[in-house]
Short mmCIF file of C-alpha atoms and ligand atoms in Angstrom, two decimals:
data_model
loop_
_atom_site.label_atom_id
_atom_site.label_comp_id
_atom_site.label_asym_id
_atom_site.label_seq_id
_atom_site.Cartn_x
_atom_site.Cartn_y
_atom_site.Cartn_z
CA UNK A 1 -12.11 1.90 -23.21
CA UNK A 2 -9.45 1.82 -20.30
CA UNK A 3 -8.87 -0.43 -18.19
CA UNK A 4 -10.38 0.75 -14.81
CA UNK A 5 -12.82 2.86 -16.65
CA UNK A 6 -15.73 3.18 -14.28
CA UNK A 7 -13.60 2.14 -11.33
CA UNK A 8 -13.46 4.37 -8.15
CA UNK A 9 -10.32 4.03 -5.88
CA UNK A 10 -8.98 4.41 -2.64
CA UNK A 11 -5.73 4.83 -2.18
CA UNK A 12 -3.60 5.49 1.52
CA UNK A 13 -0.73 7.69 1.82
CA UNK A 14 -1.48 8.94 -1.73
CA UNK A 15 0.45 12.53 -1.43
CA UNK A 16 3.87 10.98 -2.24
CA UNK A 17 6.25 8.13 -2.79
CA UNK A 18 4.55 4.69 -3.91
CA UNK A 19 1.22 5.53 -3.09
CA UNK A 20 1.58 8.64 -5.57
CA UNK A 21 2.54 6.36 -8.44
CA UNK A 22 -0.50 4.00 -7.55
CA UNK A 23 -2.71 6.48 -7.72
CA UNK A 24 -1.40 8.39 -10.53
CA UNK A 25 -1.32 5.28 -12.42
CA UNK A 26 -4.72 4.47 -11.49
CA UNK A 27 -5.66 7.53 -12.45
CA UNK A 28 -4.12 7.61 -15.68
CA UNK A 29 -6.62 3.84 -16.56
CA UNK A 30 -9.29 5.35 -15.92
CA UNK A 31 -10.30 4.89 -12.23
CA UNK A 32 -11.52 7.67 -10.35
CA UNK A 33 -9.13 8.13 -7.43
CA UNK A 34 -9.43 9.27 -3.73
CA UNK A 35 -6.54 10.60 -2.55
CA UNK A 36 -6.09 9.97 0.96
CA UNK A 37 -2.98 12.32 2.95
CA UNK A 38 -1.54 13.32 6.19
CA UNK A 39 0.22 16.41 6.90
CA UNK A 40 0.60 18.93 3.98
CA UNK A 41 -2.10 18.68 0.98
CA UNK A 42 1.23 19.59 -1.44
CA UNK A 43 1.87 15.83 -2.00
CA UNK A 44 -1.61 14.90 -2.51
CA UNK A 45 -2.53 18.30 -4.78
CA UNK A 46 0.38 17.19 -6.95
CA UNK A 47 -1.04 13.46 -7.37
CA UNK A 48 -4.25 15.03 -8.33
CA UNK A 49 -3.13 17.63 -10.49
CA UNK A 50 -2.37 15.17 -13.54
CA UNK A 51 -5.51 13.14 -12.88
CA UNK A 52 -7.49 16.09 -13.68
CA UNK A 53 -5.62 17.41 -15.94
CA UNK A 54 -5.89 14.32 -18.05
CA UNK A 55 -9.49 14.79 -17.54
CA UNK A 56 -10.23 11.99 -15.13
CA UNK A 57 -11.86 12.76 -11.46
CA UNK A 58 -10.42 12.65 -7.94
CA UNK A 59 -10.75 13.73 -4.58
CA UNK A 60 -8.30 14.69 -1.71
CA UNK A 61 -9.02 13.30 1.56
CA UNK A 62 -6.87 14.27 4.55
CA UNK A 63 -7.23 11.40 6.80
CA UNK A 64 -4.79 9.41 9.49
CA UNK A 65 -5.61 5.75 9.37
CA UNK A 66 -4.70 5.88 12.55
CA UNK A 67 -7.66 7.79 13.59
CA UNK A 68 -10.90 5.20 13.22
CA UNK A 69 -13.40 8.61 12.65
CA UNK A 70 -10.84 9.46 9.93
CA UNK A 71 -11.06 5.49 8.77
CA UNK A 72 -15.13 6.19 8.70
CA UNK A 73 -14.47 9.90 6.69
CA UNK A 74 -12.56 8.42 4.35
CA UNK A 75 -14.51 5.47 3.18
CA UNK A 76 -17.58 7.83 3.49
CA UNK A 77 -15.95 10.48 1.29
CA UNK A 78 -15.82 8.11 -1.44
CA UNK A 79 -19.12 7.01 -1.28
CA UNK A 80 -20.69 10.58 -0.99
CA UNK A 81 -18.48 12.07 -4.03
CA UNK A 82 -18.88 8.88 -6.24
CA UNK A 83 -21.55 7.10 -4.92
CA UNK A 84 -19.32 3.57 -5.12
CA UNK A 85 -15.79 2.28 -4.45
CA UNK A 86 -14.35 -0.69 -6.02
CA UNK A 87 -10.80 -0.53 -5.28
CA UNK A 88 -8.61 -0.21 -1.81
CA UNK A 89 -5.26 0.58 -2.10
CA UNK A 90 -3.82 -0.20 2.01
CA UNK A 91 -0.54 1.66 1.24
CA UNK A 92 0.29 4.13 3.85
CA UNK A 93 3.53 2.68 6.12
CA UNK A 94 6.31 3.81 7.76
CA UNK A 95 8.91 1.99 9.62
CA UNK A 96 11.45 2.96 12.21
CA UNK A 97 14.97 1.97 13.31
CA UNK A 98 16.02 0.63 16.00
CA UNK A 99 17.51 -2.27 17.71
CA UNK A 100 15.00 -5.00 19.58
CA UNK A 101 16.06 -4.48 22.82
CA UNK A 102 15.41 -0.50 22.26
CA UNK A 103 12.44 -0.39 20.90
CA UNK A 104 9.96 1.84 23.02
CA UNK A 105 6.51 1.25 24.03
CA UNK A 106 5.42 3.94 21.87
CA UNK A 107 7.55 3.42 18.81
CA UNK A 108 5.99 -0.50 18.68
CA UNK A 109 2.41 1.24 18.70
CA UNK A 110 2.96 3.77 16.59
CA UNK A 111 4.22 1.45 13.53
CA UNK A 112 1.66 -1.36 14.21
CA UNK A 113 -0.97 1.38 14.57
CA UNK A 114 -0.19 2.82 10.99
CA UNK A 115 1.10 -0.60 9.32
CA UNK A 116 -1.56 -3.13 10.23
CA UNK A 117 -4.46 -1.48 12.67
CA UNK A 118 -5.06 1.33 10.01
CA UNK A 119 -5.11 -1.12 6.90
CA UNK A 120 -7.35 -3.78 9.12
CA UNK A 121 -10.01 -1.40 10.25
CA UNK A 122 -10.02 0.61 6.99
CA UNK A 123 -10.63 -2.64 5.08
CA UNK A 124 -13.06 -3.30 7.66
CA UNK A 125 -14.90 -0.04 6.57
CA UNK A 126 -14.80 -0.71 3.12
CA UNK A 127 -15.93 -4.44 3.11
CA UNK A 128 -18.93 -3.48 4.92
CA UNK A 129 -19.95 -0.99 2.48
CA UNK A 130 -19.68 -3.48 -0.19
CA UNK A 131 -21.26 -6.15 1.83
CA UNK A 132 -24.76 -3.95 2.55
CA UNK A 133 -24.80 -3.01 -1.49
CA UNK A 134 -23.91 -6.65 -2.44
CA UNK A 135 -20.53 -5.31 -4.40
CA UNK A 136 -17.92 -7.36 -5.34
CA UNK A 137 -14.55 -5.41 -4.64
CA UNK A 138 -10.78 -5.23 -4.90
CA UNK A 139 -8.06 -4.82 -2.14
CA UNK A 140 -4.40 -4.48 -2.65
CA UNK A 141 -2.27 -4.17 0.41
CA UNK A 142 1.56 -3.00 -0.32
CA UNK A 143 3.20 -4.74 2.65
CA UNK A 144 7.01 -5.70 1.78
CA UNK A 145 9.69 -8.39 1.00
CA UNK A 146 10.20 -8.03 4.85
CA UNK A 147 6.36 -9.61 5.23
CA UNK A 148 9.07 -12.95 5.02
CA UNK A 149 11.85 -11.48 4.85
CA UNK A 150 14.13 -10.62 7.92
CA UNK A 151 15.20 -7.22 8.53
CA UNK A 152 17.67 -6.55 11.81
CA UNK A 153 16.59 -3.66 13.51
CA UNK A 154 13.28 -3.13 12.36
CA UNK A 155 11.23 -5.64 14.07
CA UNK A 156 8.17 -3.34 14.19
CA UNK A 157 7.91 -3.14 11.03
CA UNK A 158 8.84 -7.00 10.03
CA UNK A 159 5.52 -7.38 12.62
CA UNK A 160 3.34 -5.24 10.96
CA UNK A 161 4.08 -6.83 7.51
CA UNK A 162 4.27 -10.11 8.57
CA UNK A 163 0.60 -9.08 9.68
CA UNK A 164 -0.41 -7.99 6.79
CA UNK A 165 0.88 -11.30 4.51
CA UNK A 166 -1.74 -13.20 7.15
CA UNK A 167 -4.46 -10.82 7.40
CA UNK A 168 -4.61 -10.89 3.31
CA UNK A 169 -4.13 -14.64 3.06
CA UNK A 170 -7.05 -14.74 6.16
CA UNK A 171 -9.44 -12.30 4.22
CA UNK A 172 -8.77 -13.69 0.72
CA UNK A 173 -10.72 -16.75 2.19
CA UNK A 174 -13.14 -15.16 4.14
CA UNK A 175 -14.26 -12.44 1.13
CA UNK A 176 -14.04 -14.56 -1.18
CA UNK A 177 -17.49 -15.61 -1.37
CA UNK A 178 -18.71 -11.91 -1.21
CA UNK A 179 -16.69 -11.56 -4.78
CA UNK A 180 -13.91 -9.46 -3.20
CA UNK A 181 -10.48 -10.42 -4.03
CA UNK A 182 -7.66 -9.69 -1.68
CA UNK A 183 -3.72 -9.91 -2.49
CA UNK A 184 -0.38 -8.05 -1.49
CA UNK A 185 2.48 -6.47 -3.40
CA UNK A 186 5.27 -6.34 -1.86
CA UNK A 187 8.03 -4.38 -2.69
CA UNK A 188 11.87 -4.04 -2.35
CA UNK A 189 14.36 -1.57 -1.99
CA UNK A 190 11.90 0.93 -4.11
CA UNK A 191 13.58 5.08 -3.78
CA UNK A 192 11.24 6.62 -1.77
CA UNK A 193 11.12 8.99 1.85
CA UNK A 194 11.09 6.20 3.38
CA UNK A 195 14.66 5.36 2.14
CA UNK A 196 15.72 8.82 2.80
CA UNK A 197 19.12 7.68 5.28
CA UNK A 198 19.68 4.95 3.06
CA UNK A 199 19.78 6.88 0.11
CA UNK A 200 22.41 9.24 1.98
CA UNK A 201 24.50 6.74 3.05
CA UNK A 202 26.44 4.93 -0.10
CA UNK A 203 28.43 2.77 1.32
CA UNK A 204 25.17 0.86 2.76
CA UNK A 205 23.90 1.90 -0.72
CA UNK A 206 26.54 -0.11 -2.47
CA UNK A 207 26.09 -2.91 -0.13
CA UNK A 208 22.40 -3.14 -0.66
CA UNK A 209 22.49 -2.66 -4.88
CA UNK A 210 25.12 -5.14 -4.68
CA UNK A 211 21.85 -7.46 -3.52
CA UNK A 212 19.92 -6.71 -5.78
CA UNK A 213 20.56 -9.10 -9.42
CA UNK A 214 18.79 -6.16 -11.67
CA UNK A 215 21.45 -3.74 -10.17
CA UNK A 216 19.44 -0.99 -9.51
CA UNK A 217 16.79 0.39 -6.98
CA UNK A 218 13.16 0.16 -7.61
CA UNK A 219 11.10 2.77 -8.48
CA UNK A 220 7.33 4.00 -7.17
CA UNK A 221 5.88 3.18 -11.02
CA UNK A 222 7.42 0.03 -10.80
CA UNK A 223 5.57 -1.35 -8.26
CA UNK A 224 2.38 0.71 -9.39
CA UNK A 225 1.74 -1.06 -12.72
CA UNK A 226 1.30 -4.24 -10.57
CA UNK A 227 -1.26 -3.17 -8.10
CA UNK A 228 -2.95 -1.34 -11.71
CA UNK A 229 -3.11 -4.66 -13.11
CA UNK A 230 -3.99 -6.41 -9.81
CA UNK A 231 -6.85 -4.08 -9.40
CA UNK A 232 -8.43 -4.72 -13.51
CA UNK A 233 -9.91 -7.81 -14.90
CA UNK A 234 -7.01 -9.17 -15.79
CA UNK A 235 -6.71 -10.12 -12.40
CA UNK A 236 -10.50 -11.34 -11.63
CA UNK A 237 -9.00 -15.24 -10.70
CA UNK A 238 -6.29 -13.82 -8.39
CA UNK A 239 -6.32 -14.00 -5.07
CA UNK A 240 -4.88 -14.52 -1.84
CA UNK A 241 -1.13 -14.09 -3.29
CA UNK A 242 1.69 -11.65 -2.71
CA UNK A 243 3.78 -10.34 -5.48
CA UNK A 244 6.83 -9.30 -5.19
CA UNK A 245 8.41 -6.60 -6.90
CA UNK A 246 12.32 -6.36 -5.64
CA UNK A 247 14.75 -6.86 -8.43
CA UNK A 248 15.65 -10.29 -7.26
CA UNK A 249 16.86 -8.91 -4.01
CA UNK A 250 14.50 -11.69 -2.12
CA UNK A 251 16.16 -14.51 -4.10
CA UNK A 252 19.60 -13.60 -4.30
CA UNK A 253 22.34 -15.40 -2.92
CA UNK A 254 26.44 -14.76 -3.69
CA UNK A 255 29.97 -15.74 -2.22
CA UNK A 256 31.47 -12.36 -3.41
C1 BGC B 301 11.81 -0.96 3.51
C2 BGC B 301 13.12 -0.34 3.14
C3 BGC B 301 14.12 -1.41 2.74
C4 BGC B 301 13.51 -2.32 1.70
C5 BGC B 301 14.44 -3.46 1.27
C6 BGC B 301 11.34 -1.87 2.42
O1 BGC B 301 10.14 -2.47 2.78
O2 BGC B 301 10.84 0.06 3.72
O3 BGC B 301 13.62 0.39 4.22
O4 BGC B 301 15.29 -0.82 2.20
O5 BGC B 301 12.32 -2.86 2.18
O6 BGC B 301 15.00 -4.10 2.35
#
């Protein structure tokens, strides 16, 4: 028997970089897997392709967090293709550049909208599903080292984190007695779209893996055989913690 056998998950920003390996990982334990997307469906047909392929079950849902009828869609899709959910995956983000005293009106909304409203109210929608059929449940927000880490010029997005580290420590209280654990993973310098200028620029690049004690950058199944085991029994006890996942990069500290 595997691990999430039995297990239906929901999983944010599914159709590529982290979320793709959570879900594909997931997928690949058993769990049944709904396969939330924006834009394109190519990303989220190829995360679903091995699933079924493997012989497990998923759906693709196209729906912007952002959006609170797509929040409702989403959670409802689940419920209508597999009756249940057990398992939230909040991983959809995005950050963007730019110095604090540049930031725009609608840059500050649009990463708080996607980083922390979307997660909030899309927990929101899932709790209360498990709350009127008395289910106990799992959520696993990906937030980042920069949920206490600094990070010059993206202050929107060291917001939205930092939001997220308190609105999982808030909830992992407040669920608790409803049986539904509550934790964040919180990754590093992982290689990923998100990273894309990074990744093209080496000499930042070399700066950055010089950071990092394990030398190299992070990759999307690293992080997703933590939020796997987060989201079994293995994990029942655990809540109200964030894990990091970063190399080292949040402890390191060198002269040269
Ligand atoms: C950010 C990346 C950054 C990494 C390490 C991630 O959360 O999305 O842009 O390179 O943290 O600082």
């Amino acid at each position: 028997m595997q691990r999430l056998e039995g297990r239906v998950a929901i999983v944010t920003g599914a159709g590529t970089g982290i979320g793709q390996a959570i879900a594909d990982r997931l997928g690949s334990e058993g769990a049944k897997v709904v396969v939330d997307y924006v834009g394109k469906p190519d990303g989220a047909e190829e995360t679903l392709r091995p699933i079924e392929q493997s012989g497990g079950e998923g759906e693709m849902v196209s729906a912007d967090i952002t959006r609170d009828d797509d929040v409702r869609r989403l959670v409802d899709a689940a419920w209508n293709r597999f009756g249940a959910a057990d398992i939230l995956v909040n991983n959809a983000g995005m950050e963007i550049e730019s110095g604090f005293c540049d930031v725009t009106e609608a840059d500050y909304d649009r990463v708080m909208s996607v980083n922390l409203r979307g997660a909030f109210f899309l927990t929101q929608a899932f709790v209360r599903r498990l709350r009127d059929t008395k289910k106990p449940g799992r959520i696993v927000n990906i937030s980042s080292v920069h949920e206490d880490m600094a990070f010059p010029n993206f202050s929107t997005y060291c917001c939205s984190k930092g939001g997220l580290r308190m609105l999982m420590r808030d909830l992992a209280v407040e669920l608790g007695p409803l049986g539904i654990t509550v934790n964040n993973v919180a990754p590093g310098a992982i290689q990923t779209p998100i990273n894309k200028a990074l990744l093209a620029d080496k000499p930042k690049l070399n700066a950055l893996l010089a950071k990092i004690p394990l030398g190299r950058l992070g990759t999307p199944e690293d992080v997703a055989g933590l939020v796997a085991f987060l989201a079994s029994e293995d994990a029942a006890y655990i809540t109200g913690a964030t894990f990091v996942v970063d190399g080292g990069l949040m402890r390191d500290y060198h002269e040269q």
